[in-house]
PDB file of C-alpha atoms in Angstrom:
ATOM      1  CA  UNK A   1     123.059 116.187 119.353  1.00  0.00           C
ATOM      2  CA  UNK A   2     124.625 112.681 118.826  1.00  0.00           C
ATOM      3  CA  UNK A   3     127.697 114.064 116.821  1.00  0.00           C
ATOM      4  CA  UNK A   4     129.434 110.974 114.298  1.00  0.00           C
ATOM      5  CA  UNK A   5     132.662 111.590 112.907  1.00  0.00           C
ATOM      6  CA  UNK A   6     134.145 110.876 109.450  1.00  0.00           C
ATOM      7  CA  UNK A   7     133.916 108.495 107.818  1.00  0.00           C
ATOM      8  CA  UNK A   8     130.233 107.704 107.294  1.00  0.00           C
ATOM      9  CA  UNK A   9     129.102 105.302 104.642  1.00  0.00           C
ATOM     10  CA  UNK A  10     128.719 107.068 101.445  1.00  0.00           C
ATOM     11  CA  UNK A  11     126.009 106.255  98.953  1.00  0.00           C
ATOM     12  CA  UNK A  12     124.774 107.088  95.342  1.00  0.00           C
ATOM     13  CA  UNK A  13     121.758 108.849  93.689  1.00  0.00           C
ATOM     14  CA  UNK A  14     121.318 108.544  90.067  1.00  0.00           C
ATOM     15  CA  UNK A  15     118.805 110.317  88.076  1.00  0.00           C
ATOM     16  CA  UNK A  16     119.574 108.826  84.774  1.00  0.00           C
ATOM     17  CA  UNK A  17     120.627 112.206  83.357  1.00  0.00           C
ATOM     18  CA  UNK A  18     120.227 112.664  79.444  1.00  0.00           C
ATOM     19  CA  UNK A  19     123.486 114.081  77.760  1.00  0.00           C
ATOM     20  CA  UNK A  20     122.875 116.326  74.804  1.00  0.00           C
ATOM     21  CA  UNK A  21     122.103 114.309  71.905  1.00  0.00           C
ATOM     22  CA  UNK A  22     121.351 110.944  73.748  1.00  0.00           C
ATOM     23  CA  UNK A  23     118.402 109.244  73.622  1.00  0.00           C
ATOM     24  CA  UNK A  24     116.607 108.792  77.150  1.00  0.00           C
ATOM     25  CA  UNK A  25     116.563 105.043  76.639  1.00  0.00           C
ATOM     26  CA  UNK A  26     119.962 105.129  76.684  1.00  0.00           C
ATOM     27  CA  UNK A  27     120.873 107.164  79.757  1.00  0.00           C
ATOM     28  CA  UNK A  28     118.274 104.361  81.531  1.00  0.00           C
ATOM     29  CA  UNK A  29     120.736 101.489  80.128  1.00  0.00           C
ATOM     30  CA  UNK A  30     123.672 103.473  81.194  1.00  0.00           C
ATOM     31  CA  UNK A  31     122.310 103.989  85.116  1.00  0.00           C
ATOM     32  CA  UNK A  32     122.364 100.024  84.992  1.00  0.00           C
ATOM     33  CA  UNK A  33     125.840  99.995  83.926  1.00  0.00           C
ATOM     34  CA  UNK A  34     126.586 102.554  86.143  1.00  0.00           C
ATOM     35  CA  UNK A  35     125.387 100.812  89.171  1.00  0.00           C
ATOM     36  CA  UNK A  36     127.649  97.896  88.606  1.00  0.00           C
ATOM     37  CA  UNK A  37     130.496 100.269  88.824  1.00  0.00           C
ATOM     38  CA  UNK A  38     129.750 101.864  91.780  1.00  0.00           C
ATOM     39  CA  UNK A  39     128.977  98.436  93.336  1.00  0.00           C
ATOM     40  CA  UNK A  40     132.683  97.639  92.642  1.00  0.00           C
ATOM     41  CA  UNK A  41     133.915 101.046  94.352  1.00  0.00           C
ATOM     42  CA  UNK A  42     132.217  99.670  97.533  1.00  0.00           C
ATOM     43  CA  UNK A  43     129.355 102.096  98.034  1.00  0.00           C
ATOM     44  CA  UNK A  44     126.690 101.414 100.577  1.00  0.00           C
ATOM     45  CA  UNK A  45     123.421 102.208  98.632  1.00  0.00           C
ATOM     46  CA  UNK A  46     122.660 103.016  94.920  1.00  0.00           C
ATOM     47  CA  UNK A  47     119.211 104.890  94.631  1.00  0.00           C
ATOM     48  CA  UNK A  48     117.432 105.966  91.600  1.00  0.00           C
ATOM     49  CA  UNK A  49     114.645 108.802  91.109  1.00  0.00           C
ATOM     50  CA  UNK A  50     111.502 109.639  90.031  1.00  0.00           C
ATOM     51  CA  UNK A  51     110.978 112.295  87.398  1.00  0.00           C
ATOM     52  CA  UNK A  52     108.207 112.743  84.673  1.00  0.00           C
ATOM     53  CA  UNK A  53     108.307 114.574  81.425  1.00  0.00           C
ATOM     54  CA  UNK A  54     111.799 116.272  81.759  1.00  0.00           C
ATOM     55  CA  UNK A  55     113.805 116.262  79.022  1.00  0.00           C
ATOM     56  CA  UNK A  56     117.169 115.860  80.658  1.00  0.00           C
ATOM     57  CA  UNK A  57     115.931 113.144  82.939  1.00  0.00           C
ATOM     58  CA  UNK A  58     115.283 109.736  82.261  1.00  0.00           C
ATOM     59  CA  UNK A  59     114.477 108.248  85.708  1.00  0.00           C
ATOM     60  CA  UNK A  60     110.704 108.171  85.704  1.00  0.00           C
ATOM     61  CA  UNK A  61     110.002 104.906  86.905  1.00  0.00           C
ATOM     62  CA  UNK A  62     112.048 103.940  89.922  1.00  0.00           C
ATOM     63  CA  UNK A  63     110.885 100.767  91.364  1.00  0.00           C
ATOM     64  CA  UNK A  64     111.154  99.101  87.646  1.00  0.00           C
ATOM     65  CA  UNK A  65     114.669 100.697  87.066  1.00  0.00           C
ATOM     66  CA  UNK A  66     115.645  99.490  90.865  1.00  0.00           C
ATOM     67  CA  UNK A  67     114.433  96.235  89.908  1.00  0.00           C
ATOM     68  CA  UNK A  68     116.762  95.977  86.824  1.00  0.00           C
ATOM     69  CA  UNK A  69     119.400  97.312  89.107  1.00  0.00           C
ATOM     70  CA  UNK A  70     119.292  94.843  91.906  1.00  0.00           C
ATOM     71  CA  UNK A  71     119.215  92.283  89.324  1.00  0.00           C
ATOM     72  CA  UNK A  72     122.516  93.371  87.918  1.00  0.00           C
ATOM     73  CA  UNK A  73     124.378  93.760  91.133  1.00  0.00           C
ATOM     74  CA  UNK A  74     124.579  91.316  94.060  1.00  0.00           C
ATOM     75  CA  UNK A  75     125.659  93.251  97.193  1.00  0.00           C
ATOM     76  CA  UNK A  76     124.915  96.999  97.227  1.00  0.00           C
ATOM     77  CA  UNK A  77     121.589  98.027  98.640  1.00  0.00           C
ATOM     78  CA  UNK A  78     119.194  99.190  96.090  1.00  0.00           C
ATOM     79  CA  UNK A  79     116.402 101.825  96.364  1.00  0.00           C
ATOM     80  CA  UNK A  80     114.512 104.828  95.570  1.00  0.00           C
ATOM     81  CA  UNK A  81     115.275 108.562  95.859  1.00  0.00           C
ATOM     82  CA  UNK A  82     112.439 108.457  95.854  1.00  0.00           C
ATOM     83  CA  UNK A  83     109.266 107.204  94.760  1.00  0.00           C
ATOM     84  CA  UNK A  84     106.809 110.433  95.010  1.00  0.00           C
ATOM     85  CA  UNK A  85     103.900 109.043  96.979  1.00  0.00           C
ATOM     86  CA  UNK A  86     101.261 111.653  95.799  1.00  0.00           C
ATOM     87  CA  UNK A  87     101.433 110.229  92.414  1.00  0.00           C
ATOM     88  CA  UNK A  88     100.777 106.579  93.295  1.00  0.00           C
ATOM     89  CA  UNK A  89      98.303 104.412  95.589  1.00  0.00           C
ATOM     90  CA  UNK A  90      99.680 103.391  98.693  1.00  0.00           C
ATOM     91  CA  UNK A  91      98.587  99.833  98.135  1.00  0.00           C
ATOM     92  CA  UNK A  92     100.340  99.567  94.838  1.00  0.00           C
ATOM     93  CA  UNK A  93     103.733 101.037  96.428  1.00  0.00           C
ATOM     94  CA  UNK A  94     103.545  98.543  99.163  1.00  0.00           C
ATOM     95  CA  UNK A  95     102.858  95.817  96.530  1.00  0.00           C
ATOM     96  CA  UNK A  96     106.090  96.934  94.403  1.00  0.00           C
ATOM     97  CA  UNK A  97     108.351  97.351  97.292  1.00  0.00           C
ATOM     98  CA  UNK A  98     107.154  93.973  98.615  1.00  0.00           C
ATOM     99  CA  UNK A  99     107.881  92.255  95.634  1.00  0.00           C
ATOM    100  CA  UNK A 100     111.152  93.838  95.355  1.00  0.00           C
ATOM    101  CA  UNK A 101     112.262  92.549  98.864  1.00  0.00           C
ATOM    102  CA  UNK A 102     110.819  89.320  98.215  1.00  0.00           C
ATOM    103  CA  UNK A 103     113.058  88.884  95.285  1.00  0.00           C
ATOM    104  CA  UNK A 104     116.517  90.790  96.604  1.00  0.00           C
ATOM    105  CA  UNK A 105     115.594  90.007 100.374  1.00  0.00           C
ATOM    106  CA  UNK A 106     118.113  92.503 102.675  1.00  0.00           C
ATOM    107  CA  UNK A 107     118.931  94.928  99.547  1.00  0.00           C
ATOM    108  CA  UNK A 108     115.724  96.946  99.204  1.00  0.00           C
ATOM    109  CA  UNK A 109     115.140 100.456 100.455  1.00  0.00           C
ATOM    110  CA  UNK A 110     112.186 102.367 100.253  1.00  0.00           C
ATOM    111  CA  UNK A 111     112.916 106.220  99.501  1.00  0.00           C
ATOM    112  CA  UNK A 112     109.613 108.023  99.720  1.00  0.00           C
ATOM    113  CA  UNK A 113     108.900 111.772  98.562  1.00  0.00           C
ATOM    114  CA  UNK A 114     105.775 114.223  98.777  1.00  0.00           C
ATOM    115  CA  UNK A 115     106.498 115.922  95.266  1.00  0.00           C
ATOM    116  CA  UNK A 116     104.174 116.344  92.495  1.00  0.00           C
ATOM    117  CA  UNK A 117     104.559 116.893  88.869  1.00  0.00           C
ATOM    118  CA  UNK A 118     106.663 120.201  87.972  1.00  0.00           C
ATOM    119  CA  UNK A 119     104.006 122.020  85.812  1.00  0.00           C
ATOM    120  CA  UNK A 120     100.392 121.770  85.599  1.00  0.00           C
ATOM    121  CA  UNK A 121     100.131 119.674  82.815  1.00  0.00           C
ATOM    122  CA  UNK A 122     102.248 116.926  84.396  1.00  0.00           C
ATOM    123  CA  UNK A 123     100.005 116.971  87.406  1.00  0.00           C
ATOM    124  CA  UNK A 124      97.118 116.547  85.522  1.00  0.00           C
ATOM    125  CA  UNK A 125      98.798 113.682  83.543  1.00  0.00           C
ATOM    126  CA  UNK A 126      99.703 112.304  86.711  1.00  0.00           C
ATOM    127  CA  UNK A 127      96.270 112.771  88.287  1.00  0.00           C
ATOM    128  CA  UNK A 128      97.845 114.275  91.660  1.00  0.00           C
ATOM    129  CA  UNK A 129      97.684 118.064  92.505  1.00  0.00           C
ATOM    130  CA  UNK A 130      99.399 119.734  95.150  1.00  0.00           C
ATOM    131  CA  UNK A 131      96.684 119.129  97.526  1.00  0.00           C
ATOM    132  CA  UNK A 132      97.651 115.477  97.230  1.00  0.00           C
ATOM    133  CA  UNK A 133     101.023 116.701  98.448  1.00  0.00           C
ATOM    134  CA  UNK A 134      99.755 117.852 101.864  1.00  0.00           C
ATOM    135  CA  UNK A 135      98.001 114.361 102.071  1.00  0.00           C
ATOM    136  CA  UNK A 136     101.549 112.821 102.415  1.00  0.00           C
ATOM    137  CA  UNK A 137     101.405 111.923 106.175  1.00  0.00           C
ATOM    138  CA  UNK A 138      98.118 110.334 105.442  1.00  0.00           C
ATOM    139  CA  UNK A 139      99.202 107.844 102.648  1.00  0.00           C
ATOM    140  CA  UNK A 140     102.737 107.564 104.365  1.00  0.00           C
ATOM    141  CA  UNK A 141     100.596 105.987 107.277  1.00  0.00           C
ATOM    142  CA  UNK A 142      98.739 103.913 104.841  1.00  0.00           C
ATOM    143  CA  UNK A 143     101.685 102.448 102.968  1.00  0.00           C
ATOM    144  CA  UNK A 144     103.433 101.482 106.183  1.00  0.00           C
ATOM    145  CA  UNK A 145     100.426  99.751 107.240  1.00  0.00           C
ATOM    146  CA  UNK A 146     100.060  97.394 104.684  1.00  0.00           C
ATOM    147  CA  UNK A 147     103.546  95.850 105.577  1.00  0.00           C
ATOM    148  CA  UNK A 148     102.322  95.472 109.179  1.00  0.00           C
ATOM    149  CA  UNK A 149      99.085  93.458 108.307  1.00  0.00           C
ATOM    150  CA  UNK A 150      95.560  93.755 106.753  1.00  0.00           C
ATOM    151  CA  UNK A 151      94.981  97.463 105.662  1.00  0.00           C
ATOM    152  CA  UNK A 152      93.086  99.456 108.715  1.00  0.00           C
ATOM    153  CA  UNK A 153      91.721 102.013 106.143  1.00  0.00           C
ATOM    154  CA  UNK A 154      90.520  99.454 103.515  1.00  0.00           C
ATOM    155  CA  UNK A 155      89.305  96.660 105.425  1.00  0.00           C
ATOM    156  CA  UNK A 156      90.024  93.287 104.345  1.00  0.00           C
ATOM    157  CA  UNK A 157      92.780  94.571 101.555  1.00  0.00           C
ATOM    158  CA  UNK A 158      96.282  92.918 102.191  1.00  0.00           C
ATOM    159  CA  UNK A 159      99.500  94.028  99.904  1.00  0.00           C
ATOM    160  CA  UNK A 160     101.044  90.606  99.020  1.00  0.00           C
ATOM    161  CA  UNK A 161     103.828  89.815  99.346  1.00  0.00           C
ATOM    162  CA  UNK A 162     104.756  92.929 101.011  1.00  0.00           C
ATOM    163  CA  UNK A 163     102.791  91.864 104.499  1.00  0.00           C
ATOM    164  CA  UNK A 164     105.182  90.743 106.975  1.00  0.00           C
ATOM    165  CA  UNK A 165     108.270  91.966 104.980  1.00  0.00           C
ATOM    166  CA  UNK A 166     110.622  94.522 106.568  1.00  0.00           C
ATOM    167  CA  UNK A 167     111.488  97.352 103.925  1.00  0.00           C
ATOM    168  CA  UNK A 168     113.577 100.128 105.733  1.00  0.00           C
ATOM    169  CA  UNK A 169     111.643 103.420 104.819  1.00  0.00           C
ATOM    170  CA  UNK A 170     113.180 106.980 104.314  1.00  0.00           C
ATOM    171  CA  UNK A 171     111.390 110.297 104.065  1.00  0.00           C
ATOM    172  CA  UNK A 172     113.024 112.885 101.589  1.00  0.00           C
ATOM    173  CA  UNK A 173     112.527 116.243 102.991  1.00  0.00           C
ATOM    174  CA  UNK A 174     114.033 119.790 102.062  1.00  0.00           C
ATOM    175  CA  UNK A 175     112.748 121.154 105.357  1.00  0.00           C
ATOM    176  CA  UNK A 176     109.202 120.957 106.786  1.00  0.00           C
ATOM    177  CA  UNK A 177     109.181 116.843 105.784  1.00  0.00           C
ATOM    178  CA  UNK A 178     111.557 116.512 108.449  1.00  0.00           C
ATOM    179  CA  UNK A 179     108.810 116.647 111.061  1.00  0.00           C
ATOM    180  CA  UNK A 180     106.803 113.851 109.242  1.00  0.00           C
ATOM    181  CA  UNK A 181     109.795 111.505 109.267  1.00  0.00           C
ATOM    182  CA  UNK A 182     110.061 112.177 112.846  1.00  0.00           C
ATOM    183  CA  UNK A 183     106.462 111.673 113.644  1.00  0.00           C
ATOM    184  CA  UNK A 184     106.263 108.408 111.554  1.00  0.00           C
ATOM    185  CA  UNK A 185     109.830 106.886 112.787  1.00  0.00           C
ATOM    186  CA  UNK A 186     111.560 106.814 109.437  1.00  0.00           C
ATOM    187  CA  UNK A 187     115.035 107.613 108.629  1.00  0.00           C
ATOM    188  CA  UNK A 188     115.441 111.434 107.168  1.00  0.00           C
ATOM    189  CA  UNK A 189     117.285 112.151 103.809  1.00  0.00           C
ATOM    190  CA  UNK A 190     117.839 116.032 103.820  1.00  0.00           C
ATOM    191  CA  UNK A 191     119.755 118.624 101.520  1.00  0.00           C
ATOM    192  CA  UNK A 192     120.829 122.086 102.070  1.00  0.00           C
ATOM    193  CA  UNK A 193     118.282 123.699  99.961  1.00  0.00           C
ATOM    194  CA  UNK A 194     118.152 126.721 102.114  1.00  0.00           C
ATOM    195  CA  UNK A 195     121.569 126.564 103.323  1.00  0.00           C
ATOM    196  CA  UNK A 196     123.436 124.578 106.215  1.00  0.00           C
ATOM    197  CA  UNK A 197     122.243 126.480 109.067  1.00  0.00           C
ATOM    198  CA  UNK A 198     118.708 125.539 107.956  1.00  0.00           C
ATOM    199  CA  UNK A 199     119.408 122.204 107.273  1.00  0.00           C
ATOM    200  CA  UNK A 200     120.957 121.751 110.641  1.00  0.00           C
ATOM    201  CA  UNK A 201     117.959 123.103 112.426  1.00  0.00           C
ATOM    202  CA  UNK A 202     115.582 120.541 110.461  1.00  0.00           C
ATOM    203  CA  UNK A 203     117.842 117.792 111.393  1.00  0.00           C
ATOM    204  CA  UNK A 204     117.923 118.925 115.202  1.00  0.00           C
ATOM    205  CA  UNK A 205     114.200 118.996 115.066  1.00  0.00           C
ATOM    206  CA  UNK A 206     114.030 115.723 113.620  1.00  0.00           C
ATOM    207  CA  UNK A 207     116.095 113.907 116.372  1.00  0.00           C
ATOM    208  CA  UNK A 208     114.262 115.848 119.246  1.00  0.00           C
ATOM    209  CA  UNK A 209     110.788 114.955 118.100  1.00  0.00           C
ATOM    210  CA  UNK A 210     111.746 111.355 116.566  1.00  0.00           C
ATOM    211  CA  UNK A 211     109.436 108.420 117.740  1.00  0.00           C
ATOM    212  CA  UNK A 212     111.137 105.249 117.472  1.00  0.00           C
ATOM    213  CA  UNK A 213     109.623 102.787 115.387  1.00  0.00           C
ATOM    214  CA  UNK A 214     109.922  98.990 114.389  1.00  0.00           C
ATOM    215  CA  UNK A 215     111.796 100.189 111.439  1.00  0.00           C
ATOM    216  CA  UNK A 216     114.143 102.803 112.716  1.00  0.00           C
ATOM    217  CA  UNK A 217     114.584 102.273 116.732  1.00  0.00           C
ATOM    218  CA  UNK A 218     116.662 105.615 116.570  1.00  0.00           C
ATOM    219  CA  UNK A 219     117.081 108.576 114.327  1.00  0.00           C
ATOM    220  CA  UNK A 220     118.733 107.822 111.110  1.00  0.00           C
ATOM    221  CA  UNK A 221     119.971 110.860 109.223  1.00  0.00           C
ATOM    222  CA  UNK A 222     121.249 110.951 105.382  1.00  0.00           C
ATOM    223  CA  UNK A 223     122.580 114.218 104.057  1.00  0.00           C
ATOM    224  CA  UNK A 224     122.318 114.238 100.379  1.00  0.00           C
ATOM    225  CA  UNK A 225     124.474 116.695  98.014  1.00  0.00           C
ATOM    226  CA  UNK A 226     126.452 117.111  94.923  1.00  0.00           C
ATOM    227  CA  UNK A 227     130.032 116.115  95.332  1.00  0.00           C
ATOM    228  CA  UNK A 228     132.805 116.430  92.733  1.00  0.00           C
ATOM    229  CA  UNK A 229     136.686 115.508  93.001  1.00  0.00           C
ATOM    230  CA  UNK A 230     139.392 116.215  90.310  1.00  0.00           C
ATOM    231  CA  UNK A 231     142.969 116.967  90.391  1.00  0.00           C
ATOM    232  CA  UNK A 232     142.290 120.610  90.593  1.00  0.00           C
ATOM    233  CA  UNK A 233     139.421 123.119  92.468  1.00  0.00           C
ATOM    234  CA  UNK A 234     138.956 124.395  88.827  1.00  0.00           C
ATOM    235  CA  UNK A 235     138.105 120.947  87.210  1.00  0.00           C
ATOM    236  CA  UNK A 236     136.029 119.919  89.915  1.00  0.00           C
ATOM    237  CA  UNK A 237     133.955 123.147  89.905  1.00  0.00           C
ATOM    238  CA  UNK A 238     133.704 122.228  86.028  1.00  0.00           C
ATOM    239  CA  UNK A 239     132.346 118.796  86.780  1.00  0.00           C
ATOM    240  CA  UNK A 240     129.542 120.365  88.480  1.00  0.00           C
ATOM    241  CA  UNK A 241     128.465 123.090  85.876  1.00  0.00           C
ATOM    242  CA  UNK A 242     126.589 121.014  83.394  1.00  0.00           C
ATOM    243  CA  UNK A 243     124.125 120.004  85.770  1.00  0.00           C
ATOM    244  CA  UNK A 244     123.994 123.213  87.590  1.00  0.00           C
ATOM    245  CA  UNK A 245     123.238 125.013  84.655  1.00  0.00           C
ATOM    246  CA  UNK A 246     120.500 122.809  83.631  1.00  0.00           C
ATOM    247  CA  UNK A 247     118.854 123.697  87.316  1.00  0.00           C
ATOM    248  CA  UNK A 248     119.220 127.207  86.620  1.00  0.00           C
ATOM    249  CA  UNK A 249     117.692 126.880  83.164  1.00  0.00           C
ATOM    250  CA  UNK A 250     114.965 125.341  84.643  1.00  0.00           C
ATOM    251  CA  UNK A 251     114.462 128.151  87.022  1.00  0.00           C
ATOM    252  CA  UNK A 252     114.552 130.740  84.662  1.00  0.00           C
ATOM    253  CA  UNK A 253     112.850 128.948  81.670  1.00  0.00           C
ATOM    254  CA  UNK A 254     110.596 126.147  83.040  1.00  0.00           C
ATOM    255  CA  UNK A 255     112.493 123.196  81.383  1.00  0.00           C
ATOM    256  CA  UNK A 256     115.528 121.200  82.456  1.00  0.00           C
ATOM    257  CA  UNK A 257     117.498 120.233  79.357  1.00  0.00           C
ATOM    258  CA  UNK A 258     119.878 117.523  78.758  1.00  0.00           C
ATOM    259  CA  UNK A 259     123.302 118.244  80.078  1.00  0.00           C
ATOM    260  CA  UNK A 260     125.847 119.953  77.605  1.00  0.00           C
ATOM    261  CA  UNK A 261     129.544 119.941  77.751  1.00  0.00           C
ATOM    262  CA  UNK A 262     131.085 122.785  80.157  1.00  0.00           C
ATOM    263  CA  UNK A 263     132.828 124.373  77.049  1.00  0.00           C
ATOM    264  CA  UNK A 264     129.436 124.485  75.254  1.00  0.00           C
ATOM    265  CA  UNK A 265     127.346 126.509  78.028  1.00  0.00           C
ATOM    266  CA  UNK A 266     126.322 129.702  77.112  1.00  0.00           C
ATOM    267  CA  UNK A 267     127.327 132.932  79.017  1.00  0.00           C
ATOM    268  CA  UNK A 268     125.097 133.408  81.527  1.00  0.00           C
ATOM    269  CA  UNK A 269     123.212 136.608  82.227  1.00  0.00           C
ATOM    270  CA  UNK A 270     123.580 138.576  85.256  1.00  0.00           C
ATOM    271  CA  UNK A 271     120.516 136.996  86.860  1.00  0.00           C
ATOM    272  CA  UNK A 272     121.817 133.333  85.620  1.00  0.00           C
ATOM    273  CA  UNK A 273     125.312 133.839  87.259  1.00  0.00           C
ATOM    274  CA  UNK A 274     123.730 134.608  90.546  1.00  0.00           C
ATOM    275  CA  UNK A 275     121.613 131.447  90.400  1.00  0.00           C
ATOM    276  CA  UNK A 276     124.472 129.672  89.065  1.00  0.00           C
ATOM    277  CA  UNK A 277     126.750 131.008  91.997  1.00  0.00           C
ATOM    278  CA  UNK A 278     123.995 129.918  94.521  1.00  0.00           C
ATOM    279  CA  UNK A 279     123.724 126.258  92.996  1.00  0.00           C
ATOM    280  CA  UNK A 280     127.321 125.877  93.127  1.00  0.00           C
ATOM    281  CA  UNK A 281     127.489 127.305  97.063  1.00  0.00           C
ATOM    282  CA  UNK A 282     125.742 124.191  98.047  1.00  0.00           C
ATOM    283  CA  UNK A 283     128.031 121.564  96.513  1.00  0.00           C
ATOM    284  CA  UNK A 284     131.227 120.314  97.176  1.00  0.00           C
ATOM    285  CA  UNK A 285     134.011 120.125  94.784  1.00  0.00           C
ATOM    286  CA  UNK A 286     137.835 120.086  95.109  1.00  0.00           C
ATOM    287  CA  UNK A 287     140.892 117.905  95.131  1.00  0.00           C
ATOM    288  CA  UNK A 288     140.448 115.147  97.453  1.00  0.00           C
ATOM    289  CA  UNK A 289     142.119 116.245 100.483  1.00  0.00           C
ATOM    290  CA  UNK A 290     139.916 119.361 100.439  1.00  0.00           C
ATOM    291  CA  UNK A 291     136.854 117.271  99.543  1.00  0.00           C
ATOM    292  CA  UNK A 292     137.661 114.885 102.545  1.00  0.00           C
ATOM    293  CA  UNK A 293     138.132 117.845 104.740  1.00  0.00           C
ATOM    294  CA  UNK A 294     134.924 119.491 103.843  1.00  0.00           C
ATOM    295  CA  UNK A 295     132.755 116.374 103.809  1.00  0.00           C
ATOM    296  CA  UNK A 296     134.226 115.677 107.553  1.00  0.00           C
ATOM    297  CA  UNK A 297     133.195 118.995 108.425  1.00  0.00           C
ATOM    298  CA  UNK A 298     129.843 118.618 107.203  1.00  0.00           C
ATOM    299  CA  UNK A 299     129.528 115.420 109.035  1.00  0.00           C
ATOM    300  CA  UNK A 300     130.571 116.756 112.233  1.00  0.00           C
ATOM    301  CA  UNK A 301     128.341 119.554 112.003  1.00  0.00           C
ATOM    302  CA  UNK A 302     125.046 117.902 111.046  1.00  0.00           C
ATOM    303  CA  UNK A 303     125.848 114.501 112.915  1.00  0.00           C
ATOM    304  CA  UNK A 304     124.992 112.789 109.617  1.00  0.00           C
ATOM    305  CA  UNK A 305     125.015 108.896 109.592  1.00  0.00           C
ATOM    306  CA  UNK A 306     125.480 108.542 105.790  1.00  0.00           C
ATOM    307  CA  UNK A 307     126.145 111.001 103.007  1.00  0.00           C
ATOM    308  CA  UNK A 308     124.074 110.230  99.565  1.00  0.00           C
ATOM    309  CA  UNK A 309     126.207 111.780  96.776  1.00  0.00           C
ATOM    310  CA  UNK A 310     124.753 113.143  93.679  1.00  0.00           C
ATOM    311  CA  UNK A 311     126.944 113.936  90.685  1.00  0.00           C
ATOM    312  CA  UNK A 312     125.595 114.084  87.395  1.00  0.00           C
ATOM    313  CA  UNK A 313     128.253 115.513  84.371  1.00  0.00           C
ATOM    314  CA  UNK A 314     128.291 115.411  80.628  1.00  0.00           C
ATOM    315  CA  UNK A 315     131.164 112.946  80.381  1.00  0.00           C
ATOM    316  CA  UNK A 316     130.454 109.948  82.075  1.00  0.00           C
ATOM    317  CA  UNK A 317     134.060 109.014  82.182  1.00  0.00           C
ATOM    318  CA  UNK A 318     134.617 112.134  84.291  1.00  0.00           C
ATOM    319  CA  UNK A 319     131.732 111.211  86.270  1.00  0.00           C
ATOM    320  CA  UNK A 320     133.024 107.699  86.997  1.00  0.00           C
ATOM    321  CA  UNK A 321     136.591 109.114  88.001  1.00  0.00           C
ATOM    322  CA  UNK A 322     134.957 111.536  90.523  1.00  0.00           C
ATOM    323  CA  UNK A 323     133.235 108.840  92.279  1.00  0.00           C
ATOM    324  CA  UNK A 324     136.143 106.633  92.243  1.00  0.00           C
ATOM    325  CA  UNK A 325     138.279 109.241  93.752  1.00  0.00           C
ATOM    326  CA  UNK A 326     135.853 109.814  96.646  1.00  0.00           C
ATOM    327  CA  UNK A 327     135.710 106.001  97.278  1.00  0.00           C
ATOM    328  CA  UNK A 328     139.375 106.224  97.603  1.00  0.00           C
ATOM    329  CA  UNK A 329     139.527 109.004  99.775  1.00  0.00           C
ATOM    330  CA  UNK A 330     136.758 107.690 101.884  1.00  0.00           C
ATOM    331  CA  UNK A 331     138.503 104.613 102.301  1.00  0.00           C
TER     332      UNK A 331
END
């Protein structure tokens, strides 16, 4: 394996999390302001996400939000983590990213995922079912083809202004998607949903099966995970609790609610406590020195080329403080 040592570039994924009592529209506006601060701290990329009908997440239109973020910043790379391709026509996605690249040349990233709506009602509203997720490799090839020239799927169709432009493409994967990224010759973004061992196996397979492309002549691995930095381990863990609790709530009750302050979270049931511990086990938190060592160990074990950091907590001041500490410890 081609191992890399710390440090590697650090980037940020922001989902426009909604805080309890907050208007979702306010959460989206905060994302734009947050991106400005992240750029000042020197992070490499700032990505936004796509979720639909989720009370606790306002980020639903990633290309629109990415355009606003790009307009509000000057240096940081801006992209999506990601556009869920089953929900969109490849032609339209190519046109959207082509427009972004035309307006902000050299700063746009195209992160793509294969997820569909969380429940049947969202999937019906989006017009995309689970069978559409299975067509992801096919739609991915069609999308990439529009940047190369006239479509080979729909003869005579052009995606202007995307045609001839170069936009780095990434595949978001939790496991099996790593093979799709390798076959397409694209960068891989992966989290440890099933643990570090499974993630490392998928990364190794991705590197072994990678087919060079014009976008990525070599494999490129971005490891994604939640990271919280504070004065004490207890305080850092507390920063992770609001989002971790909302995630557990979604798994047990089918709804991801707005983030609540740590001291207002209910006492978990036995099952919820197990799920909460499992979520926190896959996240990094601690003092600056602890997090630096843990991140270095993760980069060494995975050979990651980059780390994509997520952190959503109830207090935005605490969120920015953690990102500031992380930027400082990474130099």
